[in-house]
Short mmCIF file of C-alpha atoms in Angstrom, two decimals:
data_model
loop_
_atom_site.label_atom_id
_atom_site.label_comp_id
_atom_site.label_asym_id
_atom_site.label_seq_id
_atom_site.Cartn_x
_atom_site.Cartn_y
_atom_site.Cartn_z
CA MET A 1 0.00 0.00 0.00
CA LEU A 2 2.89 2.38 0.73
CA ILE A 3 4.33 1.67 -2.69
CA GLY A 4 0.93 2.29 -4.26
CA VAL A 5 0.62 5.62 -2.45
CA THR A 6 4.14 6.56 -3.58
CA LEU A 7 3.32 5.84 -7.22
CA VAL A 8 0.08 7.81 -6.99
CA MET A 9 1.85 10.83 -5.51
CA ALA A 10 4.41 10.74 -8.31
CA GLY A 11 1.46 10.52 -10.71
CA VAL A 12 -0.16 13.57 -9.09
CA TYR A 13 2.96 15.61 -9.82
CA ARG A 14 3.11 14.31 -13.40
CA GLY A 15 -0.56 15.16 -13.77
CA MET A 16 0.02 18.74 -12.61
CA VAL A 17 2.77 19.18 -15.19
CA ASP A 18 0.59 17.63 -17.88
CA ASP A 19 -2.32 19.92 -16.95
CA GLY A 20 -0.08 22.95 -17.44
CA LYS A 21 1.13 21.73 -20.82
CA ALA A 22 -2.42 20.84 -21.88
CA LEU A 23 -3.53 24.37 -20.99
CA LEU A 24 -0.87 25.84 -23.28
CA ASP A 25 -1.51 23.32 -26.08
CA ASN A 26 -5.26 23.85 -26.06
CA SER A 27 -4.93 27.63 -26.17
CA GLY A 28 -3.46 27.35 -29.66
CA ALA A 29 -1.29 30.43 -29.13
CA ASP A 30 2.33 31.14 -30.02
CA LEU A 31 2.54 34.26 -27.84
CA TRP A 32 0.72 35.42 -24.71
CA VAL A 33 0.54 39.23 -24.56
CA VAL A 34 -0.24 40.52 -21.06
CA GLN A 35 0.02 43.61 -18.90
CA GLN A 36 3.52 44.98 -18.66
CA GLY A 37 5.53 43.63 -15.73
CA THR A 38 3.18 40.73 -14.91
CA LEU A 39 3.64 36.97 -15.24
CA GLY A 40 0.65 36.47 -17.45
CA PRO A 41 -2.97 35.44 -17.13
CA TYR A 42 -2.35 32.12 -15.35
CA ALA A 43 0.09 33.15 -12.60
CA GLU A 44 -0.90 36.77 -11.95
CA SER A 45 -3.71 39.20 -12.62
CA SER A 46 -3.36 40.99 -15.92
CA SER A 47 -5.41 43.74 -17.60
CA VAL A 48 -5.05 44.72 -21.25
CA ASN A 49 -7.34 47.03 -23.23
CA ASP A 50 -9.68 44.96 -25.37
CA ASP A 51 -8.90 47.01 -28.49
CA MET A 52 -5.20 46.08 -28.37
CA TYR A 53 -5.83 42.97 -30.46
CA ARG A 54 -6.40 45.18 -33.52
CA THR A 55 -2.96 46.73 -33.17
CA LEU A 56 -1.32 43.34 -32.68
CA SER A 57 -3.18 41.85 -35.65
CA ALA A 58 -1.66 44.53 -37.90
CA MET A 59 1.92 43.59 -36.96
CA GLN A 60 4.07 41.81 -39.52
CA GLY A 61 4.20 38.06 -38.98
CA VAL A 62 1.02 37.91 -36.87
CA GLU A 63 -1.63 35.64 -38.31
CA GLU A 64 -4.28 36.26 -35.66
CA ALA A 65 -4.75 37.99 -32.30
CA SER A 66 -7.65 37.08 -30.00
CA ASN A 67 -8.83 38.55 -26.72
CA ILE A 68 -9.40 36.20 -23.80
CA THR A 69 -10.34 36.35 -20.12
CA TYR A 70 -9.83 33.82 -17.32
CA LEU A 71 -11.76 33.69 -14.05
CA THR A 72 -11.69 30.79 -11.57
CA MET A 73 -14.97 30.61 -9.65
CA GLN A 74 -17.81 28.39 -8.51
CA VAL A 75 -20.22 27.66 -11.37
CA ARG A 76 -23.69 26.79 -10.11
CA LYS A 77 -26.15 24.30 -11.51
CA ASP A 78 -29.43 24.15 -9.60
CA GLU A 79 -28.45 23.55 -5.95
CA SER A 80 -24.90 22.34 -6.59
CA ASP A 81 -21.76 24.08 -7.78
CA VAL A 82 -18.46 23.13 -9.41
CA ARG A 83 -15.06 24.79 -9.17
CA ALA A 84 -14.18 25.79 -12.74
CA MET A 85 -12.18 28.26 -14.78
CA VAL A 86 -14.57 30.44 -16.77
CA VAL A 87 -12.95 31.43 -20.08
CA GLY A 88 -14.25 34.33 -22.13
CA ILE A 89 -13.59 33.76 -25.85
CA ALA A 90 -13.86 36.31 -28.63
CA PRO A 91 -16.75 35.82 -31.09
CA GLY A 92 -16.31 34.57 -34.63
CA GLY A 93 -13.74 31.87 -33.98
CA ASN A 94 -16.04 28.87 -34.34
CA GLY A 95 -13.37 26.59 -32.89
CA THR A 96 -10.46 27.72 -35.03
CA SER A 97 -9.31 30.86 -33.21
CA ALA A 98 -6.81 30.83 -30.37
CA GLY A 99 -8.45 30.30 -27.00
CA TRP A 100 -11.41 28.30 -28.30
CA PRO A 101 -11.77 24.61 -27.38
CA PRO A 102 -10.03 22.84 -30.28
CA TYR A 103 -12.51 19.97 -30.46
CA LEU A 104 -15.85 18.84 -29.04
CA ILE A 105 -16.97 15.34 -28.12
CA THR A 106 -20.62 16.29 -28.53
CA GLY A 107 -22.77 19.32 -29.28
CA ARG A 108 -21.59 22.47 -31.06
CA GLN A 109 -19.43 25.54 -30.54
CA ILE A 110 -20.78 28.84 -29.24
CA THR A 111 -22.56 30.72 -32.02
CA ARG A 112 -24.38 33.46 -30.10
CA SER A 113 -22.89 36.48 -28.38
CA HIS A 114 -24.66 35.80 -25.07
CA TYR A 115 -25.83 33.03 -22.73
CA GLU A 116 -24.26 29.96 -24.35
CA ALA A 117 -21.50 27.81 -22.87
CA VAL A 118 -19.17 24.94 -23.75
CA ALA A 119 -18.05 22.89 -20.75
CA ASP A 120 -15.45 20.24 -20.07
CA VAL A 121 -16.93 16.84 -19.24
CA ALA A 122 -15.02 16.86 -15.92
CA THR A 123 -17.54 19.44 -14.66
CA GLY A 124 -20.25 16.78 -14.80
CA PHE A 125 -22.48 18.99 -16.95
CA THR A 126 -24.47 17.64 -19.89
CA LEU A 127 -25.97 19.19 -23.00
CA GLY A 128 -28.89 21.45 -22.22
CA ASP A 129 -27.93 22.10 -18.60
CA ARG A 130 -28.58 25.60 -17.28
CA LEU A 131 -25.57 27.13 -15.52
CA THR A 132 -25.55 30.22 -13.33
CA ILE A 133 -22.49 32.48 -13.58
CA ARG A 134 -22.92 35.60 -11.48
CA ARG A 135 -26.43 36.87 -12.32
CA ASN A 136 -26.82 35.31 -15.75
CA GLN A 137 -27.79 31.83 -16.86
CA TYR A 138 -26.11 29.91 -19.68
CA THR A 139 -27.15 26.88 -21.67
CA VAL A 140 -24.53 24.19 -22.28
CA VAL A 141 -24.44 23.69 -26.06
CA GLY A 142 -21.23 21.65 -26.33
CA LEU A 143 -18.92 19.40 -24.34
CA THR A 144 -15.17 19.10 -24.66
CA ARG A 145 -12.53 17.00 -22.93
CA ARG A 146 -9.16 17.67 -21.23
CA MET A 147 -9.66 21.43 -21.16
CA VAL A 148 -8.34 22.27 -17.70
CA SER A 149 -6.52 25.05 -15.89
CA SER A 150 -3.00 24.73 -14.50
CA SER A 151 -4.50 23.62 -11.17
CA GLY A 152 -6.65 20.94 -12.82
CA ASP A 153 -9.98 22.81 -12.69
CA PRO A 154 -12.21 22.09 -15.70
CA MET A 155 -13.00 24.97 -18.05
CA VAL A 156 -16.31 26.52 -19.00
CA PHE A 157 -16.25 28.70 -22.14
CA ILE A 158 -18.66 31.63 -22.50
CA PRO A 159 -18.80 34.67 -24.85
CA LEU A 160 -16.20 37.36 -24.18
CA LYS A 161 -18.63 40.18 -23.35
CA ASP A 162 -20.41 38.01 -20.79
CA ALA A 163 -17.08 37.02 -19.24
CA GLN A 164 -15.96 40.66 -19.00
CA GLU A 165 -19.19 41.52 -17.21
CA ALA A 166 -18.90 38.53 -14.86
CA GLN A 167 -15.30 39.29 -13.94
CA PHE A 168 -15.98 42.85 -12.77
CA LEU A 169 -19.65 42.63 -11.85
CA ARG A 170 -20.58 44.38 -8.60
CA ASP A 171 -23.62 43.77 -6.44
CA ASN A 172 -26.59 46.16 -6.50
CA ASP A 173 -25.68 47.87 -3.23
CA ALA A 174 -22.13 48.58 -4.44
CA ILE A 175 -23.49 50.02 -7.69
CA HIS A 176 -25.96 52.22 -5.78
CA GLN A 177 -23.24 53.52 -3.44
CA SER A 178 -20.91 54.23 -6.35
CA ARG A 179 -23.57 56.22 -8.20
CA ARG A 180 -24.41 58.14 -5.03
CA ARG A 181 -20.75 59.11 -4.50
CA THR A 182 -20.45 60.14 -8.13
CA ALA A 183 -23.60 62.29 -7.91
CA GLU A 184 -22.28 64.01 -4.78
CA ASN A 185 -19.03 64.89 -6.54
CA PRO A 186 -19.42 68.40 -8.05
CA ALA A 187 -16.84 67.61 -10.72
CA PHE A 188 -19.19 64.99 -12.22
CA ASN A 189 -22.56 66.64 -11.46
CA ARG A 190 -22.38 70.10 -12.96
CA PRO A 191 -25.59 72.08 -13.42
CA GLY A 192 -24.58 73.24 -16.87
CA VAL A 193 -23.68 69.76 -18.14
CA PRO A 194 -26.72 67.54 -17.56
CA ASP A 195 -25.40 64.50 -19.47
CA LEU A 196 -22.03 64.35 -17.70
CA LEU A 197 -23.25 62.33 -14.69
CA GLU A 198 -24.96 59.74 -16.90
CA SER A 199 -21.84 59.39 -19.04
CA VAL A 200 -19.62 58.83 -16.00
CA ASN A 201 -21.99 56.22 -14.57
CA ALA A 202 -22.20 54.49 -17.94
CA SER A 203 -18.41 54.33 -18.23
CA LYS A 204 -18.18 52.70 -14.79
CA ALA A 205 -20.77 50.09 -15.76
CA THR A 206 -18.76 48.80 -18.73
CA ASN A 207 -15.52 46.84 -18.76
CA SER A 208 -13.09 47.35 -21.63
CA PHE A 209 -10.30 45.07 -20.39
CA VAL A 210 -9.25 41.49 -21.00
CA ASN A 211 -6.65 39.34 -19.21
CA ALA A 212 -4.52 38.59 -22.26
CA VAL A 213 -4.30 38.62 -26.02
CA LEU A 214 -3.44 35.28 -27.60
CA VAL A 215 -1.29 35.72 -30.70
CA ARG A 216 -0.89 33.14 -33.44
CA LEU A 217 2.07 33.69 -35.78
CA ASP A 218 2.58 32.92 -39.45
CA PRO A 219 4.63 29.81 -40.22
CA GLY A 220 8.36 30.41 -39.97
CA VAL A 221 8.12 33.57 -37.86
CA ASP A 222 10.47 33.69 -34.86
CA PRO A 223 8.38 34.00 -31.65
CA GLU A 224 11.24 35.55 -29.69
CA GLN A 225 11.73 38.33 -32.22
CA THR A 226 8.02 39.12 -32.39
CA ALA A 227 7.78 39.12 -28.60
CA ASN A 228 10.67 41.57 -28.38
CA GLU A 229 8.99 43.89 -30.89
CA ILE A 230 5.72 43.82 -28.94
CA GLU A 231 7.50 44.63 -25.69
CA LYS A 232 9.51 47.42 -27.33
CA TRP A 233 6.76 49.20 -29.26
CA LYS A 234 3.50 48.27 -27.53
CA ARG A 235 4.64 48.64 -23.91
CA LEU A 236 3.30 45.21 -23.04
CA THR A 237 4.85 41.90 -21.96
CA ALA A 238 4.86 39.00 -24.42
CA TYR A 239 5.67 35.41 -23.47
CA THR A 240 6.56 32.54 -25.80
CA ARG A 241 5.55 28.94 -25.25
CA ALA A 242 8.86 28.18 -23.55
CA ASP A 243 8.44 31.17 -21.24
CA MET A 244 4.93 30.09 -20.24
CA GLU A 245 6.11 26.57 -19.46
CA LYS A 246 8.77 27.98 -17.14
CA ILE A 247 6.15 30.09 -15.38
CA LEU A 248 3.63 27.28 -15.00
CA ILE A 249 6.05 24.52 -13.99
CA GLY A 250 8.78 26.56 -12.32
CA LYS A 251 6.55 28.94 -10.34
CA LEU A 252 2.93 27.81 -10.09
CA ILE A 253 3.57 24.18 -9.14
CA ALA A 254 7.06 24.54 -7.67
CA THR A 255 5.83 24.56 -4.06
CA SER A 256 3.53 21.59 -4.68
CA ALA A 257 6.41 19.72 -6.30
CA LYS A 258 8.62 20.29 -3.25
CA GLN A 259 5.85 19.15 -0.94
CA ILE A 260 5.27 15.99 -2.97
CA GLY A 261 9.02 15.36 -2.99
CA MET A 262 9.13 15.55 0.82
CA PHE A 263 6.22 13.11 1.07
CA LEU A 264 8.03 10.71 -1.26
CA MET A 265 11.15 10.86 0.92
CA ILE A 266 9.10 10.19 4.06
CA LEU A 267 7.34 7.26 2.38
CA ALA A 268 10.70 5.85 1.27
CA VAL A 269 12.06 6.00 4.83
CA VAL A 270 8.90 4.44 6.28
CA SER A 271 8.95 1.71 3.63
CA ALA A 272 12.59 0.91 4.42
CA ALA A 273 11.81 0.75 8.15
CA ILE A 274 8.86 -1.60 7.59
CA VAL A 275 10.83 -3.91 5.31
CA ALA A 276 13.76 -3.94 7.76
CA PHE A 277 11.44 -4.83 10.63
CA ILE A 278 9.77 -7.63 8.66
CA ILE A 279 13.05 -9.15 7.50
CA TYR A 280 14.54 -8.80 10.99
CA THR A 281 11.52 -10.57 12.51
CA LEU A 282 11.63 -13.37 9.93
CA THR A 283 15.35 -13.81 10.54
CA MET A 284 14.89 -13.95 14.33
CA ASP A 285 12.35 -16.73 13.84
CA LYS A 286 14.99 -18.75 11.94
CA ILE A 287 17.95 -18.36 14.32
CA ARG A 288 18.15 -22.10 15.03
CA GLU A 289 17.93 -22.94 11.30
CA ILE A 290 20.71 -20.47 10.53
CA ALA A 291 22.83 -21.99 13.29
CA VAL A 292 22.29 -25.44 11.74
CA LEU A 293 23.39 -24.13 8.36
CA LYS A 294 26.57 -22.76 9.92
CA LEU A 295 27.15 -25.99 11.77
CA ILE A 296 27.11 -28.02 8.55
CA GLY A 297 29.58 -25.61 6.93
CA THR A 298 27.36 -23.23 4.94
CA LYS A 299 29.27 -20.11 3.95
CA ASN A 300 28.29 -16.73 5.30
CA ARG A 301 27.77 -15.29 1.84
CA THR A 302 25.24 -18.05 1.09
CA ILE A 303 23.26 -17.21 4.23
CA ALA A 304 23.47 -13.49 3.41
CA TRP A 305 22.26 -14.16 -0.15
CA MET A 306 19.26 -16.15 1.15
CA ILE A 307 18.19 -13.28 3.41
CA LEU A 308 18.74 -10.76 0.59
CA GLN A 309 16.64 -12.92 -1.75
CA GLN A 310 13.85 -12.97 0.81
CA SER A 311 13.95 -9.18 1.07
CA LEU A 312 13.99 -8.69 -2.70
CA VAL A 313 11.08 -11.08 -3.24
CA LEU A 314 9.14 -9.18 -0.57
CA GLY A 315 9.89 -5.96 -2.46
CA VAL A 316 8.83 -7.41 -5.83
CA ILE A 317 5.53 -8.69 -4.42
CA GLY A 318 4.93 -5.34 -2.71
CA PHE A 319 5.66 -3.42 -5.90
CA VAL A 320 3.33 -5.58 -8.01
CA VAL A 321 0.49 -5.17 -5.52
CA GLY A 322 1.23 -1.43 -5.18
CA LYS A 323 1.33 -0.90 -8.96
CA ILE A 324 -1.99 -2.67 -9.43
CA THR A 325 -3.51 -0.65 -6.59
CA ALA A 326 -2.22 2.64 -8.01
CA THR A 327 -3.49 1.81 -11.52
CA PHE A 328 -7.02 1.14 -10.34
CA ALA A 329 -7.08 3.94 -7.76
CA ALA A 330 -5.73 6.71 -10.04
CA PRO A 331 -9.04 7.38 -11.90
CA LEU A 332 -10.83 7.82 -8.56
CA PHE A 333 -8.79 10.87 -7.58
CA PRO A 334 -10.43 14.28 -8.18
CA LYS A 335 -7.28 15.58 -9.91
CA TYR A 336 -5.60 14.08 -12.93
CA VAL A 337 -3.08 11.36 -12.02
CA LEU A 338 -0.62 10.47 -14.78
CA LEU A 339 1.20 7.17 -14.22
CA LEU A 340 4.21 6.99 -16.54
CA PRO A 341 6.19 3.79 -17.27
CA VAL A 342 9.43 5.62 -16.49
CA ASP A 343 8.17 6.42 -12.99
CA ALA A 344 7.16 2.78 -12.51
CA ALA A 345 10.63 1.64 -13.62
CA MET A 346 12.33 4.13 -11.29
CA GLY A 347 10.00 3.09 -8.49
CA PHE A 348 10.79 -0.59 -9.03
CA GLY A 349 14.52 0.10 -8.92
CA SER A 350 14.11 2.22 -5.79
CA VAL A 351 12.10 -0.54 -4.09
CA LEU A 352 14.82 -3.10 -4.79
CA VAL A 353 17.52 -0.76 -3.44
CA ILE A 354 15.47 0.00 -0.32
CA CYS A 355 14.82 -3.70 0.30
CA ALA A 356 18.49 -4.55 -0.19
CA LEU A 357 19.57 -1.86 2.29
CA ALA A 358 16.84 -2.86 4.74
CA SER A 359 18.10 -6.47 4.76
CA LEU A 360 21.58 -5.46 5.96
CA ILE A 361 20.48 -5.35 9.61
CA ALA A 362 19.09 -8.90 9.42
CA ILE A 363 22.16 -10.12 7.53
CA ARG A 364 24.51 -8.63 10.13
CA MET A 365 22.57 -10.34 12.91
CA ALA A 366 22.51 -13.68 11.07
CA LEU A 367 26.26 -13.66 10.51
CA LYS A 368 26.84 -13.27 14.26
CA VAL A 369 24.83 -16.39 15.12
CA ASP A 370 26.87 -19.00 17.01
CA PRO A 371 26.69 -22.50 15.43
CA ALA A 372 26.44 -23.92 18.96
CA GLU A 373 22.85 -22.62 19.18
CA ALA A 374 21.89 -25.42 16.80
CA ILE A 375 22.35 -27.94 19.62
CA GLY A 376 21.01 -25.65 22.32
CA GLY A 377 24.39 -24.17 23.32
#
């Protein structure tokens, strides 16, 4: 069971890395353009004017630029809710633009500018379900698979304008208080300018920002060069695919990776202690037999090899049972668990090493046995 837990924890780390790479792959972008000085839409908050995509689209070497928003929240369905990343996608893509889900397993893509959604199957939603995001309700028109955030939360795609409203939507009391403060400000409520107050309130009610602009480049264009041009002339920060991988793996999941590594070390020490105790106990039960072997002239290395064989067989049986347990238990975990053959091979080698080291205590004790104990001496 300890070996099975160890393999699952290694699979949890592999799954976190795979989630991050899947997020980047599914976005379909070559560059992520974000607010200057930030680490991008996945690691930090970022705000970019939603008209910036037009400027980026006009740059040489840029095939397409698409606005996108990300917001992790609880998405409600009837009386239950699901933790999900709500993604606002620009209209007109129909599945081909950057940011859109690249494929569906059933249903269709979003075709209307409001109140339609495409959800990942991990949310548990089905076609036709009515979802509540902030104050609005959305109908699930399509289902996709393996569209997750860097933390493993499934994605729900909605139109960009709806996502912008949901991200910065305030409650009614906050809106009322804001309008009252604006009306009491003489700079915005001038007697000679009757429309000024309405214009100010209207500007506060709209959101003209997105979290990032996803840029797709023409074939053969150097991403690094284009990113440098964007940073130089547009006063924004642009990340390539390699940069985003470093951010996701080296920063977002770095602490989780260290924590998992510490758990693996603890499990390895506990496993070694358990194996050592078992082998020691089995050896103590065979003291008289070992003494008889010594009495008839059996060499010490033969006795040591027998105990080592016993320990290694115990390790092999434990690994087989642990691997089977991990394989069947992995799909039951709420987060994605990726069990790689290379991890299984490394785990098998580690188990054999641990068992061999754990048998040294029993071997040392067996070699000190006096042959006279065979005849009750």
